[in-house]
Amino acid sequence: MIVWFDMVKKYKSWELYICLALNRLVMELGIDLYQDELEDKLDEVLKKSDMKLPKSEISYEIKSNYQMTNKILNRLKERGLIEIEQSERSYNISITKKGVLYIRKYNEFYISMYEDIIRDHYRYRPIPAWFKVD
């Protein structure tokens, strides 16, 4: 008898892609997402930060193709969670204050909903610091 339990591809929802992309952008800020009084400090942190990631880094992080990456980035931009800067043939992505506060608020929810998929997503590299499980 053959058992095929590990061959099932796990579906990644829009919310999970959003979670992965926003957390990647926060990691680049070099801040503790869960620190006390973050909202009060955030304007200054974002003003001092020149952090912009190329679109290819987001695509790599979410392990997605060009079309899905564009859809996710457009959705994030429409919600005001990121800014997209175009220069010649490249796109640079930065997170907004609203984006940082959004992912801080919903990370626990995303982790509880998608813990197995997130662990699978990072199976070949260390789980990021933002992934906190009690």
XYZ file of C-alpha atoms in Angstrom:
134
model
C 0.000 0.000 0.000
C 1.307 3.500 -0.927
C 0.535 6.507 1.288
C 0.574 9.962 -0.360
C 0.235 12.259 2.652
C 3.228 14.550 1.979
C 2.542 15.161 -1.701
C -0.393 17.549 -1.201
C 0.403 21.109 -2.212
C -0.731 23.584 0.414
C -2.755 26.535 -0.822
C -1.542 30.012 0.079
C -4.279 32.608 0.414
C -4.056 36.323 -0.286
C -3.848 36.948 3.420
C -0.833 34.715 3.827
C 0.990 36.394 0.938
C 0.199 39.766 2.530
C 1.512 38.519 5.876
C 4.776 37.292 4.360
C 5.358 40.430 2.283
C 4.647 42.916 5.075
C 6.730 41.017 7.595
C 9.646 41.001 5.151
C 9.414 44.765 4.816
C 9.261 45.218 8.607
C 12.352 43.011 9.001
C 14.247 45.468 6.813
C 13.380 48.296 9.202
C 15.334 46.476 11.912
C 12.724 47.072 14.596
C 10.977 44.838 17.091
C 7.430 44.746 15.779
C 6.101 43.930 19.241
C 7.915 46.634 21.243
C 5.968 48.872 23.597
C 4.842 52.251 22.276
C 5.791 51.371 18.698
C 3.107 53.613 17.258
C 4.650 56.665 18.966
C 8.126 55.849 17.595
C 7.101 54.788 14.122
C 6.973 58.175 12.387
C 10.576 58.848 13.395
C 11.729 55.335 12.449
C 10.161 55.583 8.991
C 11.520 59.104 8.474
C 15.070 57.990 9.308
C 14.820 54.783 7.321
C 15.694 54.759 3.666
C 14.512 51.166 3.415
C 13.227 50.122 0.030
C 13.237 46.572 -1.265
C 13.301 45.677 -4.935
C 10.186 43.902 -6.132
C 12.274 40.792 -6.778
C 12.974 40.488 -3.016
C 9.260 40.469 -2.257
C 8.705 37.890 -4.984
C 11.455 35.742 -3.496
C 10.042 36.098 0.011
C 6.541 35.059 -0.932
C 7.865 32.417 -3.351
C 5.621 33.605 -6.119
C 5.680 34.345 -9.813
C 5.659 37.773 -11.436
C 1.884 37.965 -11.875
C 1.003 36.961 -8.320
C 3.648 39.307 -6.922
C 2.117 42.187 -8.884
C -1.376 41.328 -7.647
C -0.223 41.219 -4.033
C 1.736 44.467 -4.307
C -1.166 46.246 -6.011
C -3.543 45.054 -3.284
C -1.152 46.286 -0.578
C -0.752 49.642 -2.318
C -4.528 50.066 -2.720
C -4.915 49.518 1.033
C -2.183 52.079 1.781
C 0.071 49.469 3.413
C 3.042 49.994 1.070
C 4.417 52.515 -1.389
C 5.789 51.524 -4.780
C 8.456 53.680 -6.379
C 9.280 53.130 -10.034
C 12.661 54.115 -11.448
C 13.473 53.230 -15.043
C 12.930 49.452 -15.178
C 12.855 48.649 -11.481
C 10.324 48.896 -8.680
C 11.208 49.584 -5.064
C 8.820 48.792 -2.259
C 8.600 50.452 1.161
C 6.174 49.905 4.004
C 3.969 52.652 5.382
C 3.087 53.351 9.004
C -0.337 51.900 8.291
C 1.355 48.748 6.945
C 3.497 48.279 10.058
C 0.530 48.751 12.383
C -1.626 46.452 10.243
C 0.805 43.538 10.367
C 1.460 44.075 14.056
C -2.275 43.865 14.730
C -2.964 40.827 12.536
C 0.229 38.743 12.823
C -1.124 36.654 15.666
C -4.255 35.917 13.648
C -2.270 34.979 10.528
C 0.056 32.757 12.522
C -2.831 30.973 14.205
C -4.585 30.425 10.862
C -1.559 29.481 8.752
C 1.017 28.089 11.183
C 1.552 24.832 9.280
C 1.802 26.577 5.915
C 4.230 29.194 7.283
C 6.424 26.483 8.781
C 6.374 24.676 5.441
C 7.136 27.925 3.596
C 10.313 28.380 5.679
C 11.332 24.733 5.869
C 14.687 25.340 4.120
C 15.641 28.451 6.066
C 15.215 29.659 9.632
C 11.785 30.785 10.802
C 11.846 34.599 10.993
C 11.767 36.437 14.318
C 8.255 37.780 13.681
C 6.875 34.227 13.756
C 5.996 33.901 17.434
C 4.117 30.866 18.634
C 3.195 30.536 22.308
